[in-house]
Tab-separated table of C-alpha atoms in Angstrom:
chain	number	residue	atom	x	y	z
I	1	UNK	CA	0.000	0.000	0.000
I	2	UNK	CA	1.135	3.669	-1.083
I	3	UNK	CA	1.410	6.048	2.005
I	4	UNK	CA	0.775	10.030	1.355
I	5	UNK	CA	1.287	12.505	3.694
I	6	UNK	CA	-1.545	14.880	1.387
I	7	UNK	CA	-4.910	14.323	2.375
I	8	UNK	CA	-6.329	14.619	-1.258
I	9	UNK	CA	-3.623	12.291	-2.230
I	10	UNK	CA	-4.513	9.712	0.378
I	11	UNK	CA	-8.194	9.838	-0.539
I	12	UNK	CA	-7.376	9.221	-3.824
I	13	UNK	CA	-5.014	6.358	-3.292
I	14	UNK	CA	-8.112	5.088	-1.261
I	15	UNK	CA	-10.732	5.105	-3.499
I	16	UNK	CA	-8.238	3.588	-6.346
I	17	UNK	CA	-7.950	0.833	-4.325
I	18	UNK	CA	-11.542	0.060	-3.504
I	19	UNK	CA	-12.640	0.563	-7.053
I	20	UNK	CA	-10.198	-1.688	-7.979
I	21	UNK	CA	-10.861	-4.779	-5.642
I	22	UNK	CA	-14.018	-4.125	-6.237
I	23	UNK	CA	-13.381	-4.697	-10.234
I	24	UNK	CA	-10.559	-7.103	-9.925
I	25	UNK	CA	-11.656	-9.065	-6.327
I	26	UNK	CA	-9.665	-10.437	-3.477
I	27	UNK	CA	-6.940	-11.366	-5.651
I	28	UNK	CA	-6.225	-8.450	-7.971
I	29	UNK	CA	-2.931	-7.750	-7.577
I	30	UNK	CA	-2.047	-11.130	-8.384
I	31	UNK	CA	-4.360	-11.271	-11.409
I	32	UNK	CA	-2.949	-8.155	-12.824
I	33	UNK	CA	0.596	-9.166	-12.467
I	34	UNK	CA	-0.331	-12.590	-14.437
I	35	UNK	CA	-2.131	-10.684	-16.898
I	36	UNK	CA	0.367	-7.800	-17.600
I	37	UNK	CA	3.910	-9.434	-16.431
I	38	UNK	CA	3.217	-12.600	-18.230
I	39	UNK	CA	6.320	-13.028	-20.909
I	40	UNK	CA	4.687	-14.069	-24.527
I	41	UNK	CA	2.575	-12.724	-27.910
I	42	UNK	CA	-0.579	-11.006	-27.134
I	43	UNK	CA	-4.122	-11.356	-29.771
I	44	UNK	CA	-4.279	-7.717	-29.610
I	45	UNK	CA	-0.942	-4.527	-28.636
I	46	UNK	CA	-1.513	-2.395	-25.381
I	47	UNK	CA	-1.952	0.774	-27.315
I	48	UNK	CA	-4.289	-0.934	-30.117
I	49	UNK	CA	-7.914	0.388	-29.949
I	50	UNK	CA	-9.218	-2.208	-28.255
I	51	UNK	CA	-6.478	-2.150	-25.454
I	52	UNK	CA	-6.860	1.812	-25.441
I	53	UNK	CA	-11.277	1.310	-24.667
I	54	UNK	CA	-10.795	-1.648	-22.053
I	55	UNK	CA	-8.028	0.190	-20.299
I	56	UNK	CA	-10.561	3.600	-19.871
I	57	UNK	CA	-12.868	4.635	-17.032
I	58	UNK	CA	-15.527	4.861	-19.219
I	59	UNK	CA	-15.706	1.160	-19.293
I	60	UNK	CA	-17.883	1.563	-16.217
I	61	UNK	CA	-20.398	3.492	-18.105
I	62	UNK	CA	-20.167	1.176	-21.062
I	63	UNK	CA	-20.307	-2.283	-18.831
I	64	UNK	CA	-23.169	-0.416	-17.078
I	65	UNK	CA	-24.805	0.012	-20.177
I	66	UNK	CA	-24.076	-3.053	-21.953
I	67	UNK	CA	-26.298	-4.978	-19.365
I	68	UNK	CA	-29.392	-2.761	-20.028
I	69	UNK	CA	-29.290	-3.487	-23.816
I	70	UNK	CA	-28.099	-7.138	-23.935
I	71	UNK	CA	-31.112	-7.669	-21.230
I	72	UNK	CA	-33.672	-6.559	-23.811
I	73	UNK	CA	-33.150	-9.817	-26.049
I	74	UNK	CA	-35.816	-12.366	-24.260
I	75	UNK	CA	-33.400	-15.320	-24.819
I	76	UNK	CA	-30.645	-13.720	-23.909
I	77	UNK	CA	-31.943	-12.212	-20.533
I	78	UNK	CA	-33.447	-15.827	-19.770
I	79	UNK	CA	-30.082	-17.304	-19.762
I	80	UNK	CA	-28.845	-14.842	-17.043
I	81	UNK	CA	-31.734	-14.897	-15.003
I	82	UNK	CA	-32.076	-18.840	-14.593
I	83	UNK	CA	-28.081	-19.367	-14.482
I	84	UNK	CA	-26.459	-15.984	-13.014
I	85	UNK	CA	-25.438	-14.900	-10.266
I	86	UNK	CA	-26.148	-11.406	-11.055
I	87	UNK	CA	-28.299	-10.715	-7.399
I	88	UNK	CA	-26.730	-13.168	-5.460
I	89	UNK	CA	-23.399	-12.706	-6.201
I	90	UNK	CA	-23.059	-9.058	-8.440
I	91	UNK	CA	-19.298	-8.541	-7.215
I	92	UNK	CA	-17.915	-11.814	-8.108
I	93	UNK	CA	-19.953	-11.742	-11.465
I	94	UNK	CA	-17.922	-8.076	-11.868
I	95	UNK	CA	-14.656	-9.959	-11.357
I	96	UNK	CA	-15.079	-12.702	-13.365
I	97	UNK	CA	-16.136	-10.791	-16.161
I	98	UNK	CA	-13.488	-8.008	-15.133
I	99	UNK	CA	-10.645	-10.528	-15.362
I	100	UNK	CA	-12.484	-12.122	-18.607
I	101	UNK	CA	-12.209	-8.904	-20.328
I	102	UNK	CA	-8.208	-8.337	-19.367
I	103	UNK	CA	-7.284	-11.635	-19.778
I	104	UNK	CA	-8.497	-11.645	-23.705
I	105	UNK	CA	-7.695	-8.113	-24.242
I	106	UNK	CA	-3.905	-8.034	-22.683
I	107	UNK	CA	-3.156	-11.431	-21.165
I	108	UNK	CA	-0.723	-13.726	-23.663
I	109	UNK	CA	-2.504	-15.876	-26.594
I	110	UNK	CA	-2.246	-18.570	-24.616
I	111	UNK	CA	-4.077	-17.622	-21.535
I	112	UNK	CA	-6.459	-15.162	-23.877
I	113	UNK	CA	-7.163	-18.689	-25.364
I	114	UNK	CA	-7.333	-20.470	-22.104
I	115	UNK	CA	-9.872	-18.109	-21.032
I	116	UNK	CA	-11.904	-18.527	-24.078
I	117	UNK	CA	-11.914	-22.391	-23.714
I	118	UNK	CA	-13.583	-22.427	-19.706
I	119	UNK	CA	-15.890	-19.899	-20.956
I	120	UNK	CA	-17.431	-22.163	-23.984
I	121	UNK	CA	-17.425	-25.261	-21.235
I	122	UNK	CA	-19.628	-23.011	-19.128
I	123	UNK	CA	-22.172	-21.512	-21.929
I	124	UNK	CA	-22.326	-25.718	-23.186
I	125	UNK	CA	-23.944	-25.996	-19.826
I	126	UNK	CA	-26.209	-23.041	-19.794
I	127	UNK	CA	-29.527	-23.776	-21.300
I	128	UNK	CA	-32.976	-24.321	-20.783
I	129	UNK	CA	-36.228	-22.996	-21.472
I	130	UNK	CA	-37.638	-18.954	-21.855
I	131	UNK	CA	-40.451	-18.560	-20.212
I	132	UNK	CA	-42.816	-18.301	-23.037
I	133	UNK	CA	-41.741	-21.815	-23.725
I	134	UNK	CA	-38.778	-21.019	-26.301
I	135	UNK	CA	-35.664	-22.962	-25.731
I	136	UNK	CA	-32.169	-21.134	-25.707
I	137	UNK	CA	-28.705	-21.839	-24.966
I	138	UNK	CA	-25.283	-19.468	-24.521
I	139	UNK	CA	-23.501	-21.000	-26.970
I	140	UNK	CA	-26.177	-20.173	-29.662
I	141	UNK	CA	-24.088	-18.071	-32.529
I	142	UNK	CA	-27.136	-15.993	-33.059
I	143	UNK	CA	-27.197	-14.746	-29.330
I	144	UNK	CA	-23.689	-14.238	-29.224
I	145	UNK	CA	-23.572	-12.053	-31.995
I	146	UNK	CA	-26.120	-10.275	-30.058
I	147	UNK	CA	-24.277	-10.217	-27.165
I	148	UNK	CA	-21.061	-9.312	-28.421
I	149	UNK	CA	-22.763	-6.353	-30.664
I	150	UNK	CA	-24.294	-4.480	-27.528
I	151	UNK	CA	-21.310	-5.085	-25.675
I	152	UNK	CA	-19.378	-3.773	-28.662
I	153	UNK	CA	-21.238	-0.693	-29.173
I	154	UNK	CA	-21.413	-0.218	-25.431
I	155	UNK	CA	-18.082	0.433	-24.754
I	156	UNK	CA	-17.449	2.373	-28.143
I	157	UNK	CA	-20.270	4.396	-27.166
I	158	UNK	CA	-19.555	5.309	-23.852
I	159	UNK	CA	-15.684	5.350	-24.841
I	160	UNK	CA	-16.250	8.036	-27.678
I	161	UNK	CA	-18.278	10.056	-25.086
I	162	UNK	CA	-16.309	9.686	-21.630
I	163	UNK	CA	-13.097	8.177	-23.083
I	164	UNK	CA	-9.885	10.041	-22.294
I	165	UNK	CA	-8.397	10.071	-25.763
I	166	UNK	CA	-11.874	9.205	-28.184
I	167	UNK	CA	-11.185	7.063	-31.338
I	168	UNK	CA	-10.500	8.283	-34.919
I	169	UNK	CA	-13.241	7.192	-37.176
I	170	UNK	CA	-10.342	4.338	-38.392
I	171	UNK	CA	-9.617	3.325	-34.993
I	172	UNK	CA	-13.290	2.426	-34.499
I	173	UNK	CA	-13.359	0.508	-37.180
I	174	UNK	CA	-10.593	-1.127	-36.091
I	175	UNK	CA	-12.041	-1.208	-32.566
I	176	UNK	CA	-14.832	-3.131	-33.846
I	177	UNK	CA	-12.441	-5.610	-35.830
I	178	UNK	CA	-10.410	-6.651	-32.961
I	179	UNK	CA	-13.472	-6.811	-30.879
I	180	UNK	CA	-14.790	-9.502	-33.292
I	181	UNK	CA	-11.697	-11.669	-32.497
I	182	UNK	CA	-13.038	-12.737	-29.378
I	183	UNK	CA	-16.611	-13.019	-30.468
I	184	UNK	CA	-15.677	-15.614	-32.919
I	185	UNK	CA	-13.447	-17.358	-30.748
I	186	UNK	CA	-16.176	-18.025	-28.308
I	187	UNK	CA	-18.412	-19.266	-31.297
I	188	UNK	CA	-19.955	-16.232	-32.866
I	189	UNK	CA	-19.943	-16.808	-36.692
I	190	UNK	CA	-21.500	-13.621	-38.163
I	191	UNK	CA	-20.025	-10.843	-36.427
I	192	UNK	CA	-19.729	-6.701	-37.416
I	193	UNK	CA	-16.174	-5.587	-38.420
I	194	UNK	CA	-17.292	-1.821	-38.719
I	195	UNK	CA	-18.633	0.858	-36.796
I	196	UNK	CA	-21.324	0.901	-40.015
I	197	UNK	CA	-21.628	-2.852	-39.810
I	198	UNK	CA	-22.403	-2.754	-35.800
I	199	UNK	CA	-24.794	-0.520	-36.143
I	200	UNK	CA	-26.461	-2.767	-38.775
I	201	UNK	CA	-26.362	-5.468	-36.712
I	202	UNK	CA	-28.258	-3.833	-33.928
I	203	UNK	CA	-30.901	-2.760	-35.855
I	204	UNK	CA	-31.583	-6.282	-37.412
I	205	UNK	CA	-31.822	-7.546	-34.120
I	206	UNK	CA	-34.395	-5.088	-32.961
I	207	UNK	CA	-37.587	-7.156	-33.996
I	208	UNK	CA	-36.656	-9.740	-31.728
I	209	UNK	CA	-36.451	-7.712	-28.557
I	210	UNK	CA	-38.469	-6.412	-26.006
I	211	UNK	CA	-39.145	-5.588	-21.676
I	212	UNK	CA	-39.274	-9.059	-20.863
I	213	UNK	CA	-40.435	-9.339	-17.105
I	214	UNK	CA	-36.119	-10.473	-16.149
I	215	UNK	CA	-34.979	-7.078	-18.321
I	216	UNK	CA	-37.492	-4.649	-16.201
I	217	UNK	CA	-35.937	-6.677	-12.857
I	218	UNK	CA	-32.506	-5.984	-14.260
I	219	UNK	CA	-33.209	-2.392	-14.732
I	220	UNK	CA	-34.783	-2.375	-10.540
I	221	UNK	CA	-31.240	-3.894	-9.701
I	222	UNK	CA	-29.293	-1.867	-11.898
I	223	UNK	CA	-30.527	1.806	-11.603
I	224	UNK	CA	-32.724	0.981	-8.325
I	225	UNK	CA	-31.388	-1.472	-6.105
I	226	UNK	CA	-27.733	-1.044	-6.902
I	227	UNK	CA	-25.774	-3.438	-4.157
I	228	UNK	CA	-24.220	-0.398	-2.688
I	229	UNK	CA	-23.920	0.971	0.817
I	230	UNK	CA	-25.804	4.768	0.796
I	231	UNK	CA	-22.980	6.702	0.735
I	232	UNK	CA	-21.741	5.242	-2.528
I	233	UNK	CA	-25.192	4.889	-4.569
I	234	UNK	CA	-25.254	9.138	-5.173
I	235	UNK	CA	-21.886	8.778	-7.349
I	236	UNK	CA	-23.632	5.349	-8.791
I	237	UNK	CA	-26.373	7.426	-9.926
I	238	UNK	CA	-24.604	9.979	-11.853
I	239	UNK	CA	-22.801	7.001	-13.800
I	240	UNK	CA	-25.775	5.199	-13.953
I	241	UNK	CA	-27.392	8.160	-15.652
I	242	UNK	CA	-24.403	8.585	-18.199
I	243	UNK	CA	-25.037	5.050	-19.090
I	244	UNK	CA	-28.974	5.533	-19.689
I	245	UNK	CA	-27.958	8.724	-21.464
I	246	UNK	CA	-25.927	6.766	-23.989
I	247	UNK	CA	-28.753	4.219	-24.710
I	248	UNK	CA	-30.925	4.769	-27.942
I	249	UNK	CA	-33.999	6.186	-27.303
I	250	UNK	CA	-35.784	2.875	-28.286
I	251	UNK	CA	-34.139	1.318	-25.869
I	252	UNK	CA	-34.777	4.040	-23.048
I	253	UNK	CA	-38.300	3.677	-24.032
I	254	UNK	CA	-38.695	-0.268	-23.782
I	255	UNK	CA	-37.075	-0.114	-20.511
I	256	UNK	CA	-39.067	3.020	-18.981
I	257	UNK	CA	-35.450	4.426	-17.586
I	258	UNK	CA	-35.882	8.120	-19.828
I	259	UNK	CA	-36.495	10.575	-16.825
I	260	UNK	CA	-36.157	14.307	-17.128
I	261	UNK	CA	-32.391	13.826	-15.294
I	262	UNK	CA	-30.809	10.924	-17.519
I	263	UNK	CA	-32.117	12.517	-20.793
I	264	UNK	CA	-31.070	16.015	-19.825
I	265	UNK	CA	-28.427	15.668	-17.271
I	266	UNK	CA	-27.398	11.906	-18.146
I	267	UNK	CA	-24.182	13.447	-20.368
I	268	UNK	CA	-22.240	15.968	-17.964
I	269	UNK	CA	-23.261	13.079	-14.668
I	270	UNK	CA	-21.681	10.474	-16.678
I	271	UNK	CA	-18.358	12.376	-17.302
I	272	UNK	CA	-18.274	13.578	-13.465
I	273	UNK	CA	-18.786	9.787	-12.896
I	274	UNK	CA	-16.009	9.020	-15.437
I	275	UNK	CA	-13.646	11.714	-14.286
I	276	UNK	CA	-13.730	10.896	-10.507
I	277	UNK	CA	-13.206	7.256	-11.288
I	278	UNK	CA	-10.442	8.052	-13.325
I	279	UNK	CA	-9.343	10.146	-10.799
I	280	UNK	CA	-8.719	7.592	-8.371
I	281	UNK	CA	-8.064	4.458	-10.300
I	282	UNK	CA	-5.359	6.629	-12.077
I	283	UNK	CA	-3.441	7.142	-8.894
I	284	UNK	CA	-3.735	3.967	-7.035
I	285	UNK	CA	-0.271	1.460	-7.606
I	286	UNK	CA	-2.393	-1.184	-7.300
I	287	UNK	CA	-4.668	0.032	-10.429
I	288	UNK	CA	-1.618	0.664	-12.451
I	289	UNK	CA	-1.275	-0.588	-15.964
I	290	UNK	CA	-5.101	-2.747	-15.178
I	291	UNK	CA	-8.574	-2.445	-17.382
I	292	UNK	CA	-11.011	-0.965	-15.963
I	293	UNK	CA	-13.566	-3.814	-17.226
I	294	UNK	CA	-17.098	-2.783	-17.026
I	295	UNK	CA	-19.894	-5.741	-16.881
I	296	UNK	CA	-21.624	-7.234	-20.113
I	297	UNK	CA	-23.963	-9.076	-19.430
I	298	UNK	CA	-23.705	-12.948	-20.290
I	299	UNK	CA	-19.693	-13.422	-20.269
I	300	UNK	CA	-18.943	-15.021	-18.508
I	301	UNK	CA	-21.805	-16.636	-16.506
């Protein structure tokens, strides 16, 4: 642990700290060390487009945001409300999918790979029944394209809004590309390569979504029940409200979340959010050089 002798400089080696066990869990330190110190070729280089968005504090707003989208696809949502831990377990959820996210976006090929491989054993095991009587399972290329494109345009999204150092039109597209590497590798087959081509693929998916009765109780947990002491859910808001900001107004509407704050005041509270996370996570040794990995949704369950 870093000592300071200035009080601003102590509370902001504190709340680095707590945001990032939070993220990373019990055992961060030691998972960013394997992820970052690990000798050995990487999918993707630390200052590639994809390593520059999953290193940001805007990956809070887009994780944040990710969930509300993927959870309007009835499938989808089914999946991670009969096999998640999402209520009973929301911070180990965040650090699996936190260390997910590093692993495949820094971490060598081989444990990017590695990673890959438990998460297709656990979606082989993840199906069932929606409850209008449709069957569904995780490892269904159709969902995952849907999964990976909200995710995808998520973090773009919230990264070209909040990010520190926004994307060139090219870089997006490029973004988007290296993005797609994963998506495939955990069994996606037709996935966007282009900022154009995401958006595409979020509109064809449209007709098959809707409020399901498990999105409107992810939206109560999400922007209503956070699992936050008091003192912590007024800074939760403002990000939450940058998230909702960032949603297309379908979406807002499906999901009944577009109040007079989020549509008006959703932009500047999501980059206080962004700022003062950055501001601490920025400072904190043990936050050095780690992603700030926000929460999607189904990966990994």
């Amino acid at each position: 642990m870093t000592t300071a002798t200035n009080p601003v400089e102590r509370l902001r080696l504190r709340l680095g700290d707590v945001l990032f066990e939070k993220v990373a869990g019990p055992e961060a330190e030691a998972s960013r060390d394997r992820i970052h110190l690990t000798p050995g070729p990487r999918w993707f280089a630390p200052d590639s487009p994809v390593g520059r968005v999953h290193a940001d504090a805007s990956m809070f707003v887009g994780g944040l945001r990710a969930l509300l989208l993927q959870s309007l696809h009835p499938l989808a949502m089914a999946g991670v409300a009969g096999h998640s831990g999402y209520r009973g377990d929301p911070w180990g959820r965040l650090e699996r999918t936190a260390t997910f996210i590093a692993t495949t976006t820094f971490g060598t090929a081989d444990d990017a790979q590695a990673m890959i491989d438990r998460v297709r054993s656990v979606h082989d095991r993840v199906r069932g029944k929606a409850p209008d009587g449709r069957p569904y399972r995780a490892g269904d290329p159709h969902l995952l394209t849907w999964v990976h494109a909200a995710e995808a345009d998520s973090f773009l999204t919230a990264h070209q809004r909040f990010g520190e150092r926004p994307l060139t039109a090219g870089e997006a597209d490029e973004y988007v590309a290296q993005a797609a590497r994963v998506a495939r590798a955990l069994g996606a087959v037709v996935v966007p390569e282009t900022v154009a081509e995401l958006g595409e693929t979020i509109e064809a998916y449209r007709p098959e979504l809707e409020a399901s009765e498990a999105a409107l109780d992810t939206v109560r947990f999400l922007l209503r029940e956070p699992p936050l002491p008091r003192p912590a859910r007024p800074p939760y808001a403002l990000l939450a409200a940058g998230a909702v900001s960032t949603l297309p107004a379908w979406a807002r509407d499906a999901l009944g979340v577009d109040t007079w704050f989020r549509r008006t005041l959703g932009a500047p509270a999501g980059t206080v959010a962004t700022r003062a996370v950055r501001w601490g996570m920025g400072t904190s040794e043990k936050t050095r050089a780690y992603p700030r990995a926000g929460v999607p949704a189904t990966t990994p369950g």
